[in-house]
Tab-separated table of C-alpha atoms and ligand atoms in Angstrom:
chain	number	residue	atom	x	y	z
A	12	UNK	CA	16.502	-26.297	5.084
A	13	UNK	CA	14.804	-23.644	7.183
A	14	UNK	CA	12.108	-25.171	9.417
A	15	UNK	CA	8.534	-24.232	8.559
A	16	UNK	CA	7.698	-20.780	9.878
A	17	UNK	CA	4.324	-19.373	10.813
A	18	UNK	CA	2.923	-16.756	8.446
A	19	UNK	CA	3.610	-13.967	10.891
A	20	UNK	CA	7.199	-15.116	11.561
A	21	UNK	CA	7.776	-15.306	7.812
A	22	UNK	CA	6.516	-11.735	7.328
A	23	UNK	CA	8.579	-10.355	10.213
A	24	UNK	CA	11.693	-12.301	9.247
A	25	UNK	CA	11.596	-10.854	5.760
A	26	UNK	CA	12.725	-7.611	7.435
A	27	UNK	CA	15.513	-9.070	9.587
A	28	UNK	CA	17.400	-10.862	6.833
A	29	UNK	CA	17.079	-14.244	8.587
A	30	UNK	CA	16.552	-17.281	6.339
A	31	UNK	CA	13.012	-17.996	5.127
A	32	UNK	CA	11.365	-21.341	4.364
A	33	UNK	CA	9.652	-19.472	1.493
A	34	UNK	CA	8.719	-15.828	0.869
A	35	UNK	CA	5.568	-14.496	2.512
A	36	UNK	CA	2.689	-13.672	0.156
A	37	UNK	CA	-0.115	-11.106	0.367
A	38	UNK	CA	-1.743	-9.066	-2.402
A	39	UNK	CA	-2.368	-5.355	-2.697
A	40	UNK	CA	-6.136	-4.728	-2.649
A	41	UNK	CA	-6.741	-8.349	-1.680
A	42	UNK	CA	-10.105	-7.358	-0.167
A	43	UNK	CA	-12.304	-5.703	-2.738
A	44	UNK	CA	-14.636	-5.771	-5.657
A	45	UNK	CA	-13.293	-8.950	-7.322
A	46	UNK	CA	-14.743	-10.932	-4.369
A	47	UNK	CA	-18.454	-11.784	-4.273
A	48	UNK	CA	-18.648	-11.476	-0.477
A	49	UNK	CA	-17.293	-7.927	-0.701
A	50	UNK	CA	-19.795	-7.018	-3.419
A	51	UNK	CA	-22.631	-8.407	-1.284
A	52	UNK	CA	-21.550	-6.254	1.691
A	53	UNK	CA	-21.311	-3.181	-0.554
A	54	UNK	CA	-24.805	-3.815	-1.943
A	55	UNK	CA	-26.040	-3.199	1.614
A	56	UNK	CA	-23.602	-0.568	2.967
A	57	UNK	CA	-21.788	2.553	1.788
A	58	UNK	CA	-17.994	2.415	1.436
A	59	UNK	CA	-17.339	4.672	4.445
A	60	UNK	CA	-19.842	2.683	6.532
A	61	UNK	CA	-17.858	-0.490	5.820
A	62	UNK	CA	-14.618	1.245	6.872
A	63	UNK	CA	-16.174	2.706	10.037
A	64	UNK	CA	-18.048	-0.404	11.270
A	65	UNK	CA	-15.498	-2.831	12.765
A	66	UNK	CA	-17.677	-5.917	12.243
A	67	UNK	CA	-17.920	-5.098	8.521
A	68	UNK	CA	-14.325	-3.986	7.948
A	69	UNK	CA	-13.098	-7.159	9.660
A	70	UNK	CA	-15.501	-9.344	7.660
A	71	UNK	CA	-14.283	-8.000	4.309
A	72	UNK	CA	-10.613	-8.100	5.367
A	73	UNK	CA	-10.977	-11.757	6.414
A	74	UNK	CA	-12.733	-12.888	3.207
A	75	UNK	CA	-9.505	-13.315	1.166
A	76	UNK	CA	-7.786	-14.896	4.213
A	77	UNK	CA	-10.464	-17.613	4.275
A	78	UNK	CA	-10.310	-18.202	0.513
A	79	UNK	CA	-6.528	-18.265	0.041
A	80	UNK	CA	-3.603	-19.220	2.355
A	81	UNK	CA	-2.255	-15.652	2.467
A	82	UNK	CA	0.368	-14.834	5.088
A	83	UNK	CA	-1.047	-11.448	6.064
A	84	UNK	CA	-4.274	-9.497	6.170
A	85	UNK	CA	-4.482	-5.761	5.454
A	86	UNK	CA	-6.681	-3.398	7.421
A	87	UNK	CA	-9.776	-2.430	5.447
A	88	UNK	CA	-9.667	1.332	4.997
A	89	UNK	CA	-8.580	3.725	2.247
A	90	UNK	CA	-5.731	6.117	1.625
A	91	UNK	CA	-8.306	8.937	1.278
A	92	UNK	CA	-9.287	8.758	4.968
A	93	UNK	CA	-6.667	11.484	5.521
A	94	UNK	CA	-8.121	14.198	3.237
A	95	UNK	CA	-11.597	13.235	4.437
A	96	UNK	CA	-10.579	13.710	8.090
A	97	UNK	CA	-9.057	17.096	7.154
A	98	UNK	CA	-12.579	18.178	6.211
A	99	UNK	CA	-12.375	17.750	2.440
A	100	UNK	CA	-15.428	15.411	2.177
A	101	UNK	CA	-14.221	12.528	0.063
A	102	UNK	CA	-16.934	10.457	-1.643
A	103	UNK	CA	-17.022	7.401	-3.892
A	104	UNK	CA	-19.659	6.926	-6.566
A	105	UNK	CA	-21.857	3.972	-5.626
A	106	UNK	CA	-21.376	2.105	-8.918
A	107	UNK	CA	-17.604	2.557	-8.805
A	108	UNK	CA	-15.573	3.379	-11.866
A	109	UNK	CA	-15.607	7.173	-11.691
A	110	UNK	CA	-13.186	7.133	-8.811
A	111	UNK	CA	-13.161	9.245	-5.675
A	112	UNK	CA	-14.301	12.889	-5.423
A	113	UNK	CA	-12.767	15.456	-3.087
A	114	UNK	CA	-15.234	18.164	-2.046
A	115	UNK	CA	-12.872	21.129	-1.677
A	116	UNK	CA	-9.813	20.836	-3.926
A	117	UNK	CA	-6.676	22.672	-2.771
A	118	UNK	CA	-5.855	25.456	-5.221
A	119	UNK	CA	-4.854	28.428	-3.029
A	120	UNK	CA	-3.433	29.170	0.418
A	121	UNK	CA	-6.940	29.795	1.794
A	122	UNK	CA	-7.888	26.193	0.951
A	123	UNK	CA	-4.967	24.890	3.003
A	124	UNK	CA	-5.801	27.277	5.856
A	125	UNK	CA	-9.295	25.735	5.939
A	126	UNK	CA	-7.990	22.214	6.633
A	127	UNK	CA	-9.321	21.020	9.997
A	128	UNK	CA	-6.312	19.895	11.996
A	129	UNK	CA	-7.951	20.005	15.429
A	130	UNK	CA	-8.846	16.498	16.555
A	131	UNK	CA	-7.927	15.056	13.175
A	132	UNK	CA	-6.716	11.817	14.793
A	133	UNK	CA	-10.042	11.497	16.601
A	134	UNK	CA	-11.757	11.596	13.201
A	135	UNK	CA	-9.318	8.898	12.042
A	136	UNK	CA	-9.742	6.723	15.142
A	137	UNK	CA	-11.925	4.296	13.197
A	138	UNK	CA	-8.787	3.103	11.347
A	139	UNK	CA	-6.821	1.853	14.402
A	140	UNK	CA	-10.158	0.596	15.784
A	141	UNK	CA	-10.611	-1.490	12.611
A	142	UNK	CA	-7.018	-2.700	12.937
A	143	UNK	CA	-7.477	-3.793	16.583
A	144	UNK	CA	-10.774	-5.535	15.764
A	145	UNK	CA	-9.189	-7.365	12.838
A	146	UNK	CA	-6.119	-8.310	14.918
A	147	UNK	CA	-8.380	-9.900	17.544
A	148	UNK	CA	-10.324	-11.885	14.916
A	149	UNK	CA	-7.286	-12.961	12.873
A	150	UNK	CA	-5.470	-16.151	13.896
A	151	UNK	CA	-2.462	-15.101	16.011
A	152	UNK	CA	-0.012	-16.721	13.593
A	153	UNK	CA	-1.039	-14.549	10.626
A	154	UNK	CA	0.504	-11.149	9.916
A	155	UNK	CA	-1.314	-7.819	9.796
A	156	UNK	CA	-0.527	-4.812	7.613
A	157	UNK	CA	-1.667	-1.263	8.105
A	158	UNK	CA	-1.266	1.478	5.518
A	159	UNK	CA	-1.541	5.117	4.535
A	160	UNK	CA	-1.276	7.139	1.365
A	161	UNK	CA	2.136	8.635	0.629
A	162	UNK	CA	1.999	12.444	0.904
A	163	UNK	CA	2.491	13.147	-2.808
A	164	UNK	CA	-0.321	10.780	-3.834
A	165	UNK	CA	-2.598	12.356	-1.209
A	166	UNK	CA	-1.665	15.778	-2.600
A	167	UNK	CA	-2.657	14.583	-6.093
A	168	UNK	CA	-6.204	13.732	-4.976
A	169	UNK	CA	-6.583	16.840	-2.814
A	170	UNK	CA	-5.415	19.261	-5.523
A	171	UNK	CA	-6.984	17.687	-8.623
A	172	UNK	CA	-10.107	16.751	-6.657
A	173	UNK	CA	-10.320	13.165	-7.923
A	174	UNK	CA	-8.620	10.655	-10.187
A	175	UNK	CA	-6.806	11.866	-13.279
A	176	UNK	CA	-4.384	10.510	-15.875
A	177	UNK	CA	-1.837	13.277	-15.453
A	178	UNK	CA	-2.845	15.347	-12.390
A	179	UNK	CA	-2.300	18.625	-14.232
A	180	UNK	CA	-3.448	20.839	-11.340
A	181	UNK	CA	-1.135	19.129	-8.863
A	182	UNK	CA	1.935	19.263	-11.039
A	183	UNK	CA	1.189	22.853	-12.045
A	184	UNK	CA	1.012	23.758	-8.352
A	185	UNK	CA	4.483	22.281	-7.774
A	186	UNK	CA	5.832	24.589	-10.490
A	187	UNK	CA	3.839	27.756	-9.681
A	188	UNK	CA	3.572	27.677	-5.899
A	189	UNK	CA	6.128	25.225	-4.519
A	190	UNK	CA	5.856	26.753	-1.041
A	191	UNK	CA	2.143	25.982	-0.853
A	192	UNK	CA	2.743	22.444	-2.157
A	193	UNK	CA	5.474	21.850	0.443
A	194	UNK	CA	3.276	23.184	3.253
A	195	UNK	CA	0.442	20.860	2.203
A	196	UNK	CA	2.814	17.888	1.850
A	197	UNK	CA	4.225	18.479	5.290
A	198	UNK	CA	0.740	18.560	6.854
A	199	UNK	CA	-0.308	15.412	4.974
A	200	UNK	CA	2.891	13.698	6.151
A	201	UNK	CA	2.296	14.620	9.800
A	202	UNK	CA	-1.274	13.303	9.723
A	203	UNK	CA	-0.323	10.119	7.844
A	204	UNK	CA	2.584	9.468	10.249
A	205	UNK	CA	0.326	9.672	13.301
A	206	UNK	CA	-2.175	7.399	11.572
A	207	UNK	CA	0.530	4.800	10.929
A	208	UNK	CA	1.766	5.002	14.529
A	209	UNK	CA	-1.812	4.429	15.718
A	210	UNK	CA	-2.068	1.343	13.490
A	211	UNK	CA	1.154	-0.055	14.985
A	212	UNK	CA	-0.249	0.603	18.475
A	213	UNK	CA	-3.382	-1.328	17.427
A	214	UNK	CA	-1.343	-4.430	16.532
A	215	UNK	CA	-0.145	-4.054	12.937
A	216	UNK	CA	3.172	-5.800	12.191
A	217	UNK	CA	4.147	-3.785	9.114
A	218	UNK	CA	2.739	-0.726	7.339
A	219	UNK	CA	2.775	0.178	3.667
A	220	UNK	CA	2.836	3.652	2.122
A	221	UNK	CA	1.033	3.798	-1.234
A	222	UNK	CA	2.561	6.283	-3.667
A	223	UNK	CA	0.290	5.406	-6.567
A	224	UNK	CA	1.082	8.584	-8.522
A	225	UNK	CA	4.705	9.170	-7.508
A	226	UNK	CA	5.871	7.845	-10.880
A	227	UNK	CA	4.486	10.992	-12.562
A	228	UNK	CA	7.341	13.017	-11.097
A	229	UNK	CA	10.822	13.485	-12.481
A	230	UNK	CA	13.703	12.432	-10.265
A	231	UNK	CA	14.358	16.045	-9.320
A	232	UNK	CA	10.763	16.724	-8.346
A	233	UNK	CA	10.481	13.435	-6.455
A	234	UNK	CA	13.637	14.336	-4.522
A	235	UNK	CA	12.434	17.857	-3.831
A	236	UNK	CA	8.761	17.270	-2.962
A	237	UNK	CA	7.999	13.615	-2.269
A	238	UNK	CA	11.094	12.373	-0.422
A	239	UNK	CA	11.258	14.932	2.427
A	240	UNK	CA	7.619	14.201	3.281
A	241	UNK	CA	8.260	10.428	3.204
A	242	UNK	CA	11.336	10.898	5.365
A	243	UNK	CA	9.287	12.849	7.924
A	244	UNK	CA	6.941	9.859	8.144
A	245	UNK	CA	9.615	7.174	8.482
A	246	UNK	CA	11.535	9.217	11.086
A	247	UNK	CA	8.380	9.631	13.137
A	248	UNK	CA	7.409	5.935	12.854
A	249	UNK	CA	10.917	4.817	13.780
A	250	UNK	CA	10.947	7.052	16.870
A	251	UNK	CA	7.428	6.029	17.928
A	252	UNK	CA	8.003	2.281	17.537
A	253	UNK	CA	11.623	2.383	18.797
A	254	UNK	CA	12.740	0.983	15.462
A	255	UNK	CA	10.405	-2.031	15.649
A	256	UNK	CA	7.725	-0.845	13.172
A	257	UNK	CA	8.637	-1.847	9.622
A	258	UNK	CA	7.626	0.251	6.610
A	259	UNK	CA	7.223	-0.617	2.916
A	260	UNK	CA	6.958	1.984	0.145
A	261	UNK	CA	5.092	1.256	-3.083
A	262	UNK	CA	5.688	3.689	-5.945
A	263	UNK	CA	3.653	2.894	-9.033
A	264	UNK	CA	5.626	3.649	-12.197
A	265	UNK	CA	8.683	4.304	-10.037
A	266	UNK	CA	11.374	2.502	-12.039
A	267	UNK	CA	13.206	5.755	-12.821
A	268	UNK	CA	13.022	6.727	-9.144
A	269	UNK	CA	14.594	3.513	-7.855
A	270	UNK	CA	18.063	4.995	-7.204
A	271	UNK	CA	16.462	7.628	-4.919
A	272	UNK	CA	14.132	5.487	-2.878
A	273	UNK	CA	16.688	4.462	-0.254
A	274	UNK	CA	16.461	8.064	0.965
A	275	UNK	CA	12.810	7.612	1.962
A	276	UNK	CA	14.028	5.777	5.070
A	277	UNK	CA	11.757	2.758	4.531
A	278	UNK	CA	12.619	-0.866	5.331
A	279	UNK	CA	11.158	-2.263	2.128
A	280	UNK	CA	10.214	-1.366	-1.423
A	281	UNK	CA	7.195	-2.751	-3.245
A	282	UNK	CA	8.091	-2.944	-6.934
A	283	UNK	CA	5.699	-2.185	-9.712
A	284	UNK	CA	5.362	-4.812	-12.465
A	285	UNK	CA	7.555	-2.834	-14.878
A	286	UNK	CA	10.486	-2.641	-12.482
A	287	UNK	CA	13.018	-5.461	-13.068
A	288	UNK	CA	13.503	-7.411	-9.837
A	289	UNK	CA	17.238	-7.984	-10.216
A	290	UNK	CA	17.895	-4.320	-10.935
A	291	UNK	CA	16.122	-3.295	-7.730
A	292	UNK	CA	18.060	-5.934	-5.777
A	293	UNK	CA	21.383	-4.702	-7.145
A	294	UNK	CA	20.567	-1.121	-6.137
A	295	UNK	CA	19.131	-2.048	-2.739
A	296	UNK	CA	20.886	-5.135	-1.372
A	297	UNK	CA	19.762	-4.522	2.238
A	298	UNK	CA	16.112	-3.548	1.716
A	299	UNK	CA	13.195	-5.948	1.734
A	300	UNK	CA	11.774	-6.198	-1.776
A	301	UNK	CA	8.144	-6.987	-2.517
A	302	UNK	CA	6.281	-7.569	-5.751
A	303	UNK	CA	5.916	-7.605	-8.616
A	304	UNK	CA	3.595	-9.755	-10.718
A	305	UNK	CA	1.535	-7.824	-13.253
A	306	UNK	CA	-2.088	-7.794	-11.976
A	307	UNK	CA	-3.149	-8.388	-15.589
A	308	UNK	CA	-1.284	-11.755	-15.526
A	309	UNK	CA	-4.185	-12.976	-13.385
A	310	UNK	CA	-6.482	-12.658	-16.419
A	311	UNK	CA	-4.259	-14.920	-18.559
A	312	UNK	CA	-5.073	-18.262	-16.891
A	313	UNK	CA	-3.654	-20.376	-14.080
A	314	UNK	CA	-0.765	-21.845	-16.104
A	315	UNK	CA	0.490	-18.376	-17.007
A	316	UNK	CA	0.199	-17.237	-13.401
A	317	UNK	CA	2.099	-20.270	-12.102
A	318	UNK	CA	4.897	-19.728	-14.635
A	319	UNK	CA	5.173	-16.065	-13.610
A	320	UNK	CA	5.393	-17.023	-9.930
A	321	UNK	CA	8.108	-19.605	-10.636
A	322	UNK	CA	10.156	-17.037	-12.571
A	323	UNK	CA	9.775	-14.521	-9.734
A	324	UNK	CA	10.823	-17.093	-7.112
A	325	UNK	CA	13.930	-17.840	-9.197
A	326	UNK	CA	14.810	-14.123	-9.259
A	327	UNK	CA	14.250	-13.951	-5.506
A	328	UNK	CA	16.510	-16.947	-4.817
A	329	UNK	CA	19.254	-15.665	-7.106
A	330	UNK	CA	20.492	-13.249	-4.442
A	331	UNK	CA	21.036	-14.054	-0.800
A	332	UNK	CA	18.977	-17.254	-1.074
A	333	UNK	CA	15.656	-15.423	-1.202
A	334	UNK	CA	15.995	-13.552	2.056
A	335	UNK	CA	14.242	-10.174	2.425
A	336	UNK	CA	11.605	-11.052	-0.215
A	337	UNK	CA	7.798	-10.873	-0.199
A	338	UNK	CA	5.614	-12.047	-3.086
A	339	UNK	CA	2.918	-9.576	-4.126
A	340	UNK	CA	1.449	-8.010	-7.257
A	341	UNK	CA	3.005	-5.013	-9.009
A	342	UNK	CA	-0.196	-3.024	-8.316
A	343	UNK	CA	-3.610	-3.731	-6.761
A	344	UNK	CA	-5.845	-6.604	-7.895
A	345	UNK	CA	-8.210	-5.364	-10.598
A	346	UNK	CA	-11.985	-5.721	-10.344
A	347	UNK	CA	-13.038	-8.740	-12.422
A	348	UNK	CA	-9.918	-10.767	-11.564
A	349	UNK	CA	-10.818	-14.496	-11.576
A	350	UNK	CA	-10.607	-16.005	-8.092
A	351	UNK	CA	-9.052	-19.230	-9.411
A	352	UNK	CA	-6.071	-17.269	-10.752
A	353	UNK	CA	-5.525	-15.731	-7.307
A	354	UNK	CA	-5.743	-19.236	-5.827
A	355	UNK	CA	-3.139	-20.480	-8.344
A	356	UNK	CA	-0.769	-17.610	-7.533
A	357	UNK	CA	-0.872	-18.181	-3.784
A	358	UNK	CA	-0.710	-21.975	-4.176
A	359	UNK	CA	2.383	-21.745	-6.366
A	360	UNK	CA	4.150	-19.693	-3.671
A	361	UNK	CA	3.028	-21.947	-0.816
A	362	UNK	CA	3.693	-25.303	-2.491
A	363	UNK	CA	6.072	-24.462	-5.284
A	364	UNK	CA	8.789	-22.847	-3.241
A	365	UNK	CA	9.559	-25.818	-0.988
B	15	LIG	O1	-7.479	-5.232	0.660
B	15	LIG	C1	-7.241	-4.033	0.524
B	15	LIG	O2	-6.165	-3.618	0.084
B	15	LIG	C2	-8.315	-3.077	0.895
B	15	LIG	C3	-7.886	-1.800	1.511
B	15	LIG	C4	-7.608	-0.696	0.503
B	15	LIG	C5	-8.602	0.023	-0.219
B	15	LIG	N1	-7.991	1.028	-0.911
B	15	LIG	C6	-10.044	-0.247	-0.200
B	15	LIG	C7	-10.880	0.296	-1.296
B	15	LIG	C8	-6.382	-0.154	0.162
B	15	LIG	C9	-4.993	-0.603	0.607
B	15	LIG	C10	-6.645	0.947	-0.706
B	15	LIG	C11	-5.563	1.819	-1.222
B	15	LIG	C12	-5.890	2.875	-2.187
B	15	LIG	N2	-7.028	3.626	-2.291
B	15	LIG	C13	-4.979	3.352	-3.153
B	15	LIG	C14	-3.549	2.883	-3.308
B	15	LIG	C15	-3.456	1.572	-3.987
B	15	LIG	C16	-3.636	1.612	-5.459
B	15	LIG	O3	-4.503	0.892	-5.931
B	15	LIG	O4	-2.878	2.338	-6.138
B	15	LIG	C17	-5.610	4.362	-3.887
B	15	LIG	C18	-5.031	5.151	-5.040
B	15	LIG	C19	-6.894	4.540	-3.323
B	15	LIG	C20	-7.911	5.562	-3.712
B	15	LIG	C21	-9.155	4.894	-4.128
B	15	LIG	N3	-10.059	4.340	-3.251
B	15	LIG	C22	-9.602	4.625	-5.441
B	15	LIG	C23	-8.901	5.071	-6.708
B	15	LIG	C24	-10.767	3.889	-5.328
B	15	LIG	C25	-11.612	3.312	-6.429
B	15	LIG	C26	-12.783	4.203	-6.703
B	15	LIG	C27	-13.719	3.607	-7.708
B	15	LIG	O5	-14.875	3.983	-7.630
B	15	LIG	O6	-13.286	2.777	-8.526
B	15	LIG	C28	-11.047	3.725	-3.952
B	15	LIG	C29	-12.191	3.034	-3.344
B	15	LIG	C30	-11.868	1.742	-2.701
B	15	LIG	N4	-10.930	1.599	-1.716
B	15	LIG	C31	-12.472	0.478	-2.941
B	15	LIG	C32	-11.877	-0.422	-2.058
B	15	LIG	C33	-12.216	-1.882	-1.877
B	15	LIG	C34	-13.617	0.202	-3.917
B	15	LIG	C35	-14.811	0.918	-3.401
B	15	LIG	C36	-16.105	0.246	-3.754
B	15	LIG	O7	-16.496	-0.670	-3.034
B	15	LIG	O8	-16.755	0.678	-4.711
């Protein structure tokens, strides 16, 4: 039996391969619209104001930590801070639902030339500031995650100008002007890498790269466009943190990309709910794996959620006694998710795994 670990030890140990008393648990988008406290804050403040006011970003990041015994908090920010800081004026409709809007979509070389690279990290300084403020308010024995958008997903929003089912403009650009796409990806990677390094400097234990739209690409296109930009980020983070800063990559819809993802240079993979756990483990025996409960399972009642968690914990224990495993969802929590289902999920990990 492994002695009881603190939450932060558990999170960090899931990257060293040391034995765990149980897997750590945190949930993608754990702070957000499904929580009444978050909705109350948003009734009073704009989304960017919440991100840029440390007292507010810390308050909303701590709300799920107070409600559920989660092992780690995540900095309250957004992946679209990067295009916004490049001068592309990202906005969110107040009611939600329509998704983000990017003021100046990238369609031609002149649009890329207009990106404001001078002082871009100064315009992003509110993110590490939020991380440091949250770190100081969070109990020392809990973990802290930072994050950034993966370059290809950032390219999707900057080229199509908002959310889309198929990101036609982005994928057309890859085919018609691959040089422009690569130049934009390399700039997005450089900015995202510096942002992640700043979050480590501010006290984050681990960072996650969100490649929400990476699954739209074929293997060949992922290898050609997405992976080199990811590799630039992980190389930079590894050099900056002297190998201490751990990185997780989440690719939504990335089952077909699984054989390639070792080349991203990350320490962990966050699996989407359609990716079979054991298949990922067979392909990546040395990486930390995270996931992968369907967020929709949380709408099906506490008994269903508990059964799903037990099945996942069995899969995790089947190899290497559950080392290098983190429980999470296979995508972000959906608005409208019942809080008692989230409580059941976390409780089943905390109590059920002993
Ligand atoms: O606890 C947390 O995880 C909060 C931090 C966080 C947010 N966004 C806050 C947020 C994180 C990690 C993200 C990541 C993010 N943002 C992703 C990747 C994860 C995923 O779900 O695939 C993506 C694609 C985005 C881009 C984005 N930001 C979208 C599509 C939206 C929803 C827009 C809408 O109107 O529905 C946002 C806004 C956003 N980011 C909200 C939150 C809590 C909701 C904004 C609101 O209050 O209305």
